[in-house]
Structures are given as C-alpha cells and as structure tokens.
Amino acid sequence: MDIFCGGGSAEQGRTAYLISEGTHSILLDFGVQRVFAGTYAGRYPQMELEMLSRVEGVVLSHAHEDHSAALPLLVKQGLKVPVYCHRLTAALTPMYCASWRGAVENANFCPPYSKEDVNSLFFSPQEFGKVFTIGSFDVEMGPSGHMPGSAWILVTGKSHKLLYTGDICRENRLLIPPQLPADISAIIINSAYGAQSMRQAKQEEELLLALEHCMRNGGAALLPVPRIGRGQEMVSCLLQISLSGVPVYIDKGLTDALKYYQDYHEGLSAEGKSFLQGLDMSKFNILPAGFEPAKISKPAIIVMPDAMLSAGPSEKWFRLLAEDERNSIILTGSQAAGTIGARLLSGERIFLPENSGEPFIIGASVKKITWKAHPDWEDLQYLLAPFAGRTEVILGHCNVENSGKLAAELKKIGISSRIMPTGSTIHLPG
Ligand SMILES: [Zn+2]
Ligand SMILES: [Zn+2]
C-alpha cells in the first residue's frame, strides 16, 4: 500500500491523502488551506491530474473546508468521482464549498470553481460501522466526535489496514468520543495541538472567568464561533452556566443548526441527548438573519458566526464593539492568516472601517481561549498506546515545529512517528 500526501500532514489545511495499491486508488479528503496573500487566495492539494484521474472514490471525513472544499475542483476537471461520507457530511459539504468559493470572490480573486461544480458533487452516503467497497479497498467509518457526521476512516487493502482519524475529539460537549479500531498497520492521526495539554473543563473555566470579568466592567463580550460545531457547543455551555440575568444574543443561524445535532442520534453523547431534549431557548435573545447590530445595553454576551471575524454577523458586531475598552472579543478557535481574528491576535489595533472613513482603534480587550476540537497530548497518549511499536504512526494536521516537538515526546514513551511533507509517499511493504 502507498500513501501519498497531497497536503495536511506537516501543515494545517488542504488535507488530502491518495491511497494506492496496484492499479487501485482512493482519496481521503480533499480540502483547502485558508490563506490569503497578495497574489493568491487559498492553497490546494498538490496532486497531478494523472494521479487524480486514477481515483475510484473519495472518502470524506467531514465537511470542514480544510478537508472538503477542494472537491469541486475534481468536478471542474471532469472527474466524476463518488464522494463516500456520512449523510450529514453529504448535506453540509456543499455549503462549506460554496462558502469557500464566496470567501475567495469577496477577496477579489477569481473563484476556484463554479456554483455548478459545487452542485454537481456526487455523494454516496454511508452508515457508520458498515463496510463498503471501492475498487480493491474495503472501507469502514465510525464517529470521530468532532462535528455532526465527522468520521474516522479505516481502509483495508490486500495486505494492510490504514486508519485515518480525520479530525477527532475526545472531549466534545455533545458528541460521543471516538472508539478507534485496533490491529492496523498504519495510522494518520490528527495532531493539531502537538504535545500541548488542553483540557476542555479548564478552557471552559477560563472562558467563564473572562466573561465574568467583562460583565463586571459593564462591557459586552463578543464570542465569534463557526456556524456548525463550536457554535452549538457554546450555546449548550452558556445554557448551563449562571449569567445572573445578563442578556445573551445569539444568531438564529446557530440555533437553527441545532437540527444537525438532532439528526445525529448515532453520534450524540448522553449529555448531548439530554441537552437537545430539554432545550429551552427562552434564556437567549435569538437574532434573525440580517439583524443590524444596534446599540445594545450592557453588560451583554453576543455569540455570532463566523469564527474568524472574516464574514457574516460577527464582523459587523466587531465593528460596533471594537472601540469601547469595557468590551471583550474572545476568540476560541484557530484564526487563518489575513482574517481580522488573526490580525487582532498578532497585536494589530488600528483598523479601517468597512467602507471609507477614518481608521478606528481597538479599545476592547482581545483574548484567545481555545475551545477544544482536536486531541491534546493526554488524548494522543491514550489513542496511540495500543499501536506502540507495531504501527506506522503519521502525524497530520500539525505544523512542522509542533509536530517535531510532538514526535520527540512520543519517542520518550516508545512511539516512533513521522510527518509527511506535502508531495511525499510512504510505501508500506506488502
Ligand atoms: Zn474539522
Ligand atoms: Zn481539520
């Protein structure tokens, strides 16, 4: 079995692995890397058309753009390849692709593909735990605990079993933690946090302290979140904590997206099920699409998409709240280069208004409190322990520096691992 990395091992984003055995090939994920530079918008998997033309099927781990949003490029190139994935991933992926296309267009670049290319994606929804066949490969998926429909993927070839974890999380507020298959020859594991320790309970505690601090100052706290995933987990968290009558404003899109959780019975944890059953939104002020941020009374908590302040209501609220030093902007996920979120984290404090006019200065405090979405050091030790010494361990979703540190820590506990530079191949002798 050969594993070719088209991106996403020694970097975050544009995840794509081509798995081949003899004349048969499948693709695992085909995503984009959100980076906007002067001369280009986004980076795409590095794969020759000749390689892609041999692909008999794509197995898609989940709908996030760093795993899915390059798929319409296959359609554009005339490759009619079925995309095997969970039914919710099939439902969500066209939205993520369309949103990526829109982001490129908004940045004044030529869109990478057409709306028709997105609409022409051909999905083959699969159930967790049921084996399906693509060419010479048997494939099985299971819930990975990262977002509704997210899956790990087990690929069984003639002489090897490869486990690709996709994005996994063992501490999701609403989803069951992943149970990975044992007895495999190789694993490509999500190592997004490297050797860092990241406990969700501690992160939530820190978030609560930051909110309380902002409320005591009589300010408004803006929580930019993604439309699906962390946005709904944040709603469940805010429902649970005591806010002493502080009004919470939530974008309607975030509460509407709870339907994806309601439709995900096979992946919900007991906590997730009880959250959905006892759902009482009367504690919140739900703001419909197109709501113009007004001068709200403070203190207040405002939860809005998107997560990087790069589009959507969160950017509008940012502009309203940025100058007042009583306010807080709390970022809870990774911020792609060039987005307002990334600029704030790098210390930039002078911004231009949306249209024309005088620049304004950020008076609000800016905080980064990571909301856990990937495995941390403790999780990685737990997940990799069964494979120590007898499995090829490939680190994915991690920059070169962090993966180097992680590989060194893993070595201390008897697990050798490596990254795959983009464009490299690992051959598992058969
Ligand atoms: Zn993801
Ligand atoms: Zn990812």
PDB file of N, CA and C in Angstrom, residues 54-124:
ATOM      1  N   ARG A  54      -6.906   8.545 -11.704  1.00  0.00           N
ATOM      2  CA  ARG A  54      -6.972   7.114 -11.337  1.00  0.00           C
ATOM      3  C   ARG A  54      -7.872   6.858 -10.125  1.00  0.00           C
ATOM      4  N   VAL A  55      -8.335   7.946  -9.491  1.00  0.00           N
ATOM      5  CA  VAL A  55      -9.097   7.797  -8.241  1.00  0.00           C
ATOM      6  C   VAL A  55     -10.486   7.206  -8.489  1.00  0.00           C
ATOM      7  N   GLU A  56     -10.787   6.132  -7.745  1.00  0.00           N
ATOM      8  CA  GLU A  56     -12.091   5.480  -7.926  1.00  0.00           C
ATOM      9  C   GLU A  56     -13.149   5.990  -6.949  1.00  0.00           C
ATOM     10  N   GLY A  57     -12.719   6.668  -5.933  1.00  0.00           N
ATOM     11  CA  GLY A  57     -13.677   7.222  -4.971  1.00  0.00           C
ATOM     12  C   GLY A  57     -12.959   8.093  -3.963  1.00  0.00           C
ATOM     13  N   VAL A  58     -13.688   9.087  -3.436  1.00  0.00           N
ATOM     14  CA  VAL A  58     -13.144   9.894  -2.350  1.00  0.00           C
ATOM     15  C   VAL A  58     -13.881   9.472  -1.085  1.00  0.00           C
ATOM     16  N   VAL A  59     -13.151   9.275   0.010  1.00  0.00           N
ATOM     17  CA  VAL A  59     -13.819   9.075   1.296  1.00  0.00           C
ATOM     18  C   VAL A  59     -13.572  10.349   2.099  1.00  0.00           C
ATOM     19  N   LEU A  60     -14.660  10.993   2.481  1.00  0.00           N
ATOM     20  CA  LEU A  60     -14.575  12.315   3.111  1.00  0.00           C
ATOM     21  C   LEU A  60     -14.843  12.186   4.604  1.00  0.00           C
ATOM     22  N   SER A  61     -13.892  12.673   5.431  1.00  0.00           N
ATOM     23  CA  SER A  61     -14.038  12.511   6.882  1.00  0.00           C
ATOM     24  C   SER A  61     -15.095  13.442   7.456  1.00  0.00           C
ATOM     25  N   HIS A  62     -15.119  14.694   7.021  1.00  0.00           N
ATOM     26  CA  HIS A  62     -16.146  15.627   7.497  1.00  0.00           C
ATOM     27  C   HIS A  62     -16.198  16.859   6.604  1.00  0.00           C
ATOM     28  N   ALA A  63     -17.148  17.736   6.915  1.00  0.00           N
ATOM     29  CA  ALA A  63     -17.482  18.807   5.962  1.00  0.00           C
ATOM     30  C   ALA A  63     -16.598  20.043   6.055  1.00  0.00           C
ATOM     31  N   HIS A  64     -15.772  20.186   7.094  1.00  0.00           N
ATOM     32  CA  HIS A  64     -14.965  21.411   7.232  1.00  0.00           C
ATOM     33  C   HIS A  64     -14.133  21.670   5.984  1.00  0.00           C
ATOM     34  N   GLU A  65     -13.969  22.973   5.666  1.00  0.00           N
ATOM     35  CA  GLU A  65     -13.348  23.333   4.381  1.00  0.00           C
ATOM     36  C   GLU A  65     -11.918  22.817   4.229  1.00  0.00           C
ATOM     37  N   ASP A  66     -11.183  22.670   5.351  1.00  0.00           N
ATOM     38  CA  ASP A  66      -9.797  22.203   5.220  1.00  0.00           C
ATOM     39  C   ASP A  66      -9.735  20.724   4.820  1.00  0.00           C
ATOM     40  N   HIS A  67     -10.896  20.068   4.773  1.00  0.00           N
ATOM     41  CA  HIS A  67     -10.968  18.661   4.354  1.00  0.00           C
ATOM     42  C   HIS A  67     -11.805  18.465   3.081  1.00  0.00           C
ATOM     43  N   SER A  68     -12.680  19.434   2.780  1.00  0.00           N
ATOM     44  CA  SER A  68     -13.659  19.177   1.720  1.00  0.00           C
ATOM     45  C   SER A  68     -13.676  20.176   0.564  1.00  0.00           C
ATOM     46  N   ALA A  69     -13.224  21.413   0.820  1.00  0.00           N
ATOM     47  CA  ALA A  69     -13.578  22.480  -0.128  1.00  0.00           C
ATOM     48  C   ALA A  69     -12.789  22.490  -1.432  1.00  0.00           C
ATOM     49  N   ALA A  70     -11.877  21.514  -1.628  1.00  0.00           N
ATOM     50  CA  ALA A  70     -11.230  21.409  -2.948  1.00  0.00           C
ATOM     51  C   ALA A  70     -11.973  20.402  -3.832  1.00  0.00           C
ATOM     52  N   LEU A  71     -12.951  19.685  -3.270  1.00  0.00           N
ATOM     53  CA  LEU A  71     -13.646  18.635  -4.034  1.00  0.00           C
ATOM     54  C   LEU A  71     -14.247  19.123  -5.365  1.00  0.00           C
ATOM     55  N   PRO A  72     -14.864  20.327  -5.399  1.00  0.00           N
ATOM     56  CA  PRO A  72     -15.432  20.751  -6.697  1.00  0.00           C
ATOM     57  C   PRO A  72     -14.386  20.905  -7.796  1.00  0.00           C
ATOM     58  N   LEU A  73     -13.097  20.992  -7.432  1.00  0.00           N
ATOM     59  CA  LEU A  73     -12.046  21.048  -8.455  1.00  0.00           C
ATOM     60  C   LEU A  73     -12.015  19.752  -9.266  1.00  0.00           C
ATOM     61  N   LEU A  74     -12.361  18.636  -8.607  1.00  0.00           N
ATOM     62  CA  LEU A  74     -12.402  17.348  -9.327  1.00  0.00           C
ATOM     63  C   LEU A  74     -13.492  17.400 -10.389  1.00  0.00           C
ATOM     64  N   VAL A  75     -14.654  17.953  -9.997  1.00  0.00           N
ATOM     65  CA  VAL A  75     -15.775  18.079 -10.940  1.00  0.00           C
ATOM     66  C   VAL A  75     -15.349  18.980 -12.095  1.00  0.00           C
ATOM     67  N   LYS A  76     -14.711  20.097 -11.733  1.00  0.00           N
ATOM     68  CA  LYS A  76     -14.283  21.066 -12.749  1.00  0.00           C
ATOM     69  C   LYS A  76     -13.352  20.417 -13.776  1.00  0.00           C
ATOM     70  N   GLN A  77     -12.546  19.465 -13.300  1.00  0.00           N
ATOM     71  CA  GLN A  77     -11.605  18.800 -14.203  1.00  0.00           C
ATOM     72  C   GLN A  77     -12.226  17.605 -14.914  1.00  0.00           C
ATOM     73  N   GLY A  78     -13.525  17.479 -14.767  1.00  0.00           N
ATOM     74  CA  GLY A  78     -14.248  16.430 -15.499  1.00  0.00           C
ATOM     75  C   GLY A  78     -14.145  15.059 -14.864  1.00  0.00           C
ATOM     76  N   LEU A  79     -13.683  14.996 -13.608  1.00  0.00           N
ATOM     77  CA  LEU A  79     -13.551  13.695 -12.948  1.00  0.00           C
ATOM     78  C   LEU A  79     -14.843  13.408 -12.171  1.00  0.00           C
ATOM     79  N   LYS A  80     -15.565  12.400 -12.591  1.00  0.00           N
ATOM     80  CA  LYS A  80     -16.825  12.077 -11.914  1.00  0.00           C
ATOM     81  C   LYS A  80     -16.556  11.005 -10.861  1.00  0.00           C
ATOM     82  N   VAL A  81     -16.126  11.471  -9.695  1.00  0.00           N
ATOM     83  CA  VAL A  81     -15.742  10.530  -8.645  1.00  0.00           C
ATOM     84  C   VAL A  81     -16.763  10.589  -7.519  1.00  0.00           C
ATOM     85  N   PRO A  82     -17.332   9.446  -7.109  1.00  0.00           N
ATOM     86  CA  PRO A  82     -18.268   9.498  -5.990  1.00  0.00           C
ATOM     87  C   PRO A  82     -17.570   9.861  -4.685  1.00  0.00           C
ATOM     88  N   VAL A  83     -18.290  10.626  -3.839  1.00  0.00           N
ATOM     89  CA  VAL A  83     -17.757  11.018  -2.534  1.00  0.00           C
ATOM     90  C   VAL A  83     -18.509  10.232  -1.461  1.00  0.00           C
ATOM     91  N   TYR A  84     -17.807   9.315  -0.798  1.00  0.00           N
ATOM     92  CA  TYR A  84     -18.394   8.475   0.243  1.00  0.00           C
ATOM     93  C   TYR A  84     -18.233   9.185   1.586  1.00  0.00           C
ATOM     94  N   CYS A  85     -19.328   9.317   2.328  1.00  0.00           N
ATOM     95  CA  CYS A  85     -19.239  10.006   3.627  1.00  0.00           C
ATOM     96  C   CYS A  85     -20.532   9.783   4.401  1.00  0.00           C
ATOM     97  N   HIS A  86     -20.571  10.281   5.627  1.00  0.00           N
ATOM     98  CA  HIS A  86     -21.797  10.231   6.423  1.00  0.00           C
ATOM     99  C   HIS A  86     -22.862  11.130   5.774  1.00  0.00           C
ATOM    100  N   ARG A  87     -24.142  10.809   5.977  1.00  0.00           N
ATOM    101  CA  ARG A  87     -25.201  11.587   5.303  1.00  0.00           C
ATOM    102  C   ARG A  87     -25.184  13.068   5.706  1.00  0.00           C
ATOM    103  N   LEU A  88     -24.792  13.382   6.936  1.00  0.00           N
ATOM    104  CA  LEU A  88     -24.746  14.796   7.346  1.00  0.00           C
ATOM    105  C   LEU A  88     -23.589  15.515   6.669  1.00  0.00           C
ATOM    106  N   THR A  89     -22.488  14.801   6.472  1.00  0.00           N
ATOM    107  CA  THR A  89     -21.358  15.389   5.740  1.00  0.00           C
ATOM    108  C   THR A  89     -21.787  15.679   4.300  1.00  0.00           C
ATOM    109  N   ALA A  90     -22.578  14.754   3.723  1.00  0.00           N
ATOM    110  CA  ALA A  90     -23.086  14.966   2.362  1.00  0.00           C
ATOM    111  C   ALA A  90     -23.986  16.205   2.317  1.00  0.00           C
ATOM    112  N   ALA A  91     -24.756  16.415   3.389  1.00  0.00           N
ATOM    113  CA  ALA A  91     -25.665  17.564   3.418  1.00  0.00           C
ATOM    114  C   ALA A  91     -24.909  18.879   3.633  1.00  0.00           C
ATOM    115  N   LEU A  92     -23.839  18.827   4.422  1.00  0.00           N
ATOM    116  CA  LEU A  92     -23.149  20.063   4.816  1.00  0.00           C
ATOM    117  C   LEU A  92     -22.045  20.498   3.841  1.00  0.00           C
ATOM    118  N   THR A  93     -21.418  19.532   3.176  1.00  0.00           N
ATOM    119  CA  THR A  93     -20.235  19.859   2.363  1.00  0.00           C
ATOM    120  C   THR A  93     -20.509  20.909   1.269  1.00  0.00           C
ATOM    121  N   PRO A  94     -21.629  20.809   0.521  1.00  0.00           N
ATOM    122  CA  PRO A  94     -21.850  21.850  -0.499  1.00  0.00           C
ATOM    123  C   PRO A  94     -21.884  23.262   0.097  1.00  0.00           C
ATOM    124  N   MET A  95     -22.394  23.394   1.342  1.00  0.00           N
ATOM    125  CA  MET A  95     -22.424  24.714   1.998  1.00  0.00           C
ATOM    126  C   MET A  95     -21.012  25.215   2.275  1.00  0.00           C
ATOM    127  N   TYR A  96     -20.158  24.316   2.766  1.00  0.00           N
ATOM    128  CA  TYR A  96     -18.773  24.722   3.055  1.00  0.00           C
ATOM    129  C   TYR A  96     -18.028  25.088   1.762  1.00  0.00           C
ATOM    130  N   CYS A  97     -18.286  24.313   0.688  1.00  0.00           N
ATOM    131  CA  CYS A  97     -17.620  24.610  -0.597  1.00  0.00           C
ATOM    132  C   CYS A  97     -18.104  25.960  -1.126  1.00  0.00           C
ATOM    133  N   ALA A  98     -19.430  26.179  -1.054  1.00  0.00           N
ATOM    134  CA  ALA A  98     -19.987  27.448  -1.548  1.00  0.00           C
ATOM    135  C   ALA A  98     -19.439  28.612  -0.722  1.00  0.00           C
ATOM    136  N   SER A  99     -19.292  28.389   0.579  1.00  0.00           N
ATOM    137  CA  SER A  99     -18.808  29.468   1.429  1.00  0.00           C
ATOM    138  C   SER A  99     -17.323  29.767   1.144  1.00  0.00           C
ATOM    139  N   TRP A 100     -16.547  28.727   0.860  1.00  0.00           N
ATOM    140  CA  TRP A 100     -15.148  28.956   0.474  1.00  0.00           C
ATOM    141  C   TRP A 100     -15.077  29.736  -0.844  1.00  0.00           C
ATOM    142  N   ARG A 101     -15.914  29.315  -1.800  1.00  0.00           N
ATOM    143  CA  ARG A 101     -15.966  29.992  -3.095  1.00  0.00           C
ATOM    144  C   ARG A 101     -16.281  31.484  -2.887  1.00  0.00           C
ATOM    145  N   GLY A 102     -17.260  31.745  -2.001  1.00  0.00           N
ATOM    146  CA  GLY A 102     -17.658  33.122  -1.706  1.00  0.00           C
ATOM    147  C   GLY A 102     -16.532  33.918  -1.071  1.00  0.00           C
ATOM    148  N   ALA A 103     -15.782  33.262  -0.171  1.00  0.00           N
ATOM    149  CA  ALA A 103     -14.677  33.956   0.517  1.00  0.00           C
ATOM    150  C   ALA A 103     -13.609  34.381  -0.489  1.00  0.00           C
ATOM    151  N   VAL A 104     -13.330  33.512  -1.466  1.00  0.00           N
ATOM    152  CA  VAL A 104     -12.323  33.824  -2.493  1.00  0.00           C
ATOM    153  C   VAL A 104     -12.807  35.005  -3.337  1.00  0.00           C
ATOM    154  N   GLU A 105     -14.096  34.949  -3.706  1.00  0.00           N
ATOM    155  CA  GLU A 105     -14.680  36.018  -4.523  1.00  0.00           C
ATOM    156  C   GLU A 105     -14.664  37.350  -3.762  1.00  0.00           C
ATOM    157  N   ASN A 106     -15.017  37.299  -2.474  1.00  0.00           N
ATOM    158  CA  ASN A 106     -15.027  38.517  -1.641  1.00  0.00           C
ATOM    159  C   ASN A 106     -13.655  39.148  -1.527  1.00  0.00           C
ATOM    160  N   ALA A 107     -12.620  38.312  -1.616  1.00  0.00           N
ATOM    161  CA  ALA A 107     -11.249  38.827  -1.532  1.00  0.00           C
ATOM    162  C   ALA A 107     -10.773  39.322  -2.903  1.00  0.00           C
ATOM    163  N   ASN A 108     -11.733  39.438  -3.846  1.00  0.00           N
ATOM    164  CA  ASN A 108     -11.450  39.932  -5.205  1.00  0.00           C
ATOM    165  C   ASN A 108     -10.542  39.031  -6.024  1.00  0.00           C
ATOM    166  N   PHE A 109     -10.669  37.727  -5.800  1.00  0.00           N
ATOM    167  CA  PHE A 109      -9.950  36.761  -6.641  1.00  0.00           C
ATOM    168  C   PHE A 109     -10.976  35.993  -7.468  1.00  0.00           C
ATOM    169  N   CYS A 110     -10.497  35.399  -8.552  1.00  0.00           N
ATOM    170  CA  CYS A 110     -11.369  34.603  -9.397  1.00  0.00           C
ATOM    171  C   CYS A 110     -11.744  33.330  -8.636  1.00  0.00           C
ATOM    172  N   PRO A 111     -13.046  32.994  -8.529  1.00  0.00           N
ATOM    173  CA  PRO A 111     -13.411  31.791  -7.769  1.00  0.00           C
ATOM    174  C   PRO A 111     -12.783  30.536  -8.369  1.00  0.00           C
ATOM    175  N   PRO A 112     -12.386  29.591  -7.514  1.00  0.00           N
ATOM    176  CA  PRO A 112     -11.656  28.416  -7.999  1.00  0.00           C
ATOM    177  C   PRO A 112     -12.531  27.472  -8.832  1.00  0.00           C
ATOM    178  N   TYR A 113     -13.844  27.540  -8.587  1.00  0.00           N
ATOM    179  CA  TYR A 113     -14.780  26.677  -9.323  1.00  0.00           C
ATOM    180  C   TYR A 113     -16.145  27.348  -9.343  1.00  0.00           C
ATOM    181  N   SER A 114     -17.042  26.792 -10.178  1.00  0.00           N
ATOM    182  CA  SER A 114     -18.352  27.429 -10.328  1.00  0.00           C
ATOM    183  C   SER A 114     -19.357  26.867  -9.321  1.00  0.00           C
ATOM    184  N   LYS A 115     -20.502  27.566  -9.195  1.00  0.00           N
ATOM    185  CA  LYS A 115     -21.577  27.053  -8.338  1.00  0.00           C
ATOM    186  C   LYS A 115     -22.063  25.704  -8.866  1.00  0.00           C
ATOM    187  N   GLU A 116     -22.052  25.561 -10.212  1.00  0.00           N
ATOM    188  CA  GLU A 116     -22.494  24.283 -10.816  1.00  0.00           C
ATOM    189  C   GLU A 116     -21.559  23.149 -10.404  1.00  0.00           C
ATOM    190  N   ASP A 117     -20.265  23.452 -10.340  1.00  0.00           N
ATOM    191  CA  ASP A 117     -19.300  22.416  -9.907  1.00  0.00           C
ATOM    192  C   ASP A 117     -19.667  21.941  -8.501  1.00  0.00           C
ATOM    193  N   VAL A 118     -20.020  22.902  -7.621  1.00  0.00           N
ATOM    194  CA  VAL A 118     -20.394  22.541  -6.244  1.00  0.00           C
ATOM    195  C   VAL A 118     -21.658  21.684  -6.270  1.00  0.00           C
ATOM    196  N   ASN A 119     -22.644  22.138  -7.059  1.00  0.00           N
ATOM    197  CA  ASN A 119     -23.926  21.409  -7.093  1.00  0.00           C
ATOM    198  C   ASN A 119     -23.815  20.051  -7.772  1.00  0.00           C
ATOM    199  N   SER A 120     -22.739  19.854  -8.551  1.00  0.00           N
ATOM    200  CA  SER A 120     -22.591  18.577  -9.268  1.00  0.00           C
ATOM    201  C   SER A 120     -21.805  17.537  -8.486  1.00  0.00           C
ATOM    202  N   LEU A 121     -21.402  17.875  -7.255  1.00  0.00           N
ATOM    203  CA  LEU A 121     -20.720  16.861  -6.432  1.00  0.00           C
ATOM    204  C   LEU A 121     -21.669  15.673  -6.253  1.00  0.00           C
ATOM    205  N   PHE A 122     -21.105  14.477  -6.374  1.00  0.00           N
ATOM    206  CA  PHE A 122     -21.962  13.282  -6.267  1.00  0.00           C
ATOM    207  C   PHE A 122     -21.604  12.525  -4.987  1.00  0.00           C
ATOM    208  N   PHE A 123     -22.556  12.499  -4.050  1.00  0.00           N
ATOM    209  CA  PHE A 123     -22.296  11.878  -2.744  1.00  0.00           C
ATOM    210  C   PHE A 123     -22.901  10.485  -2.657  1.00  0.00           C
ATOM    211  N   SER A 124     -22.204   9.618  -1.970  1.00  0.00           N
ATOM    212  CA  SER A 124     -22.724   8.289  -1.670  1.00  0.00           C
ATOM    213  C   SER A 124     -22.721   8.135  -0.144  1.00  0.00           C
TER     214      SER A 124
END
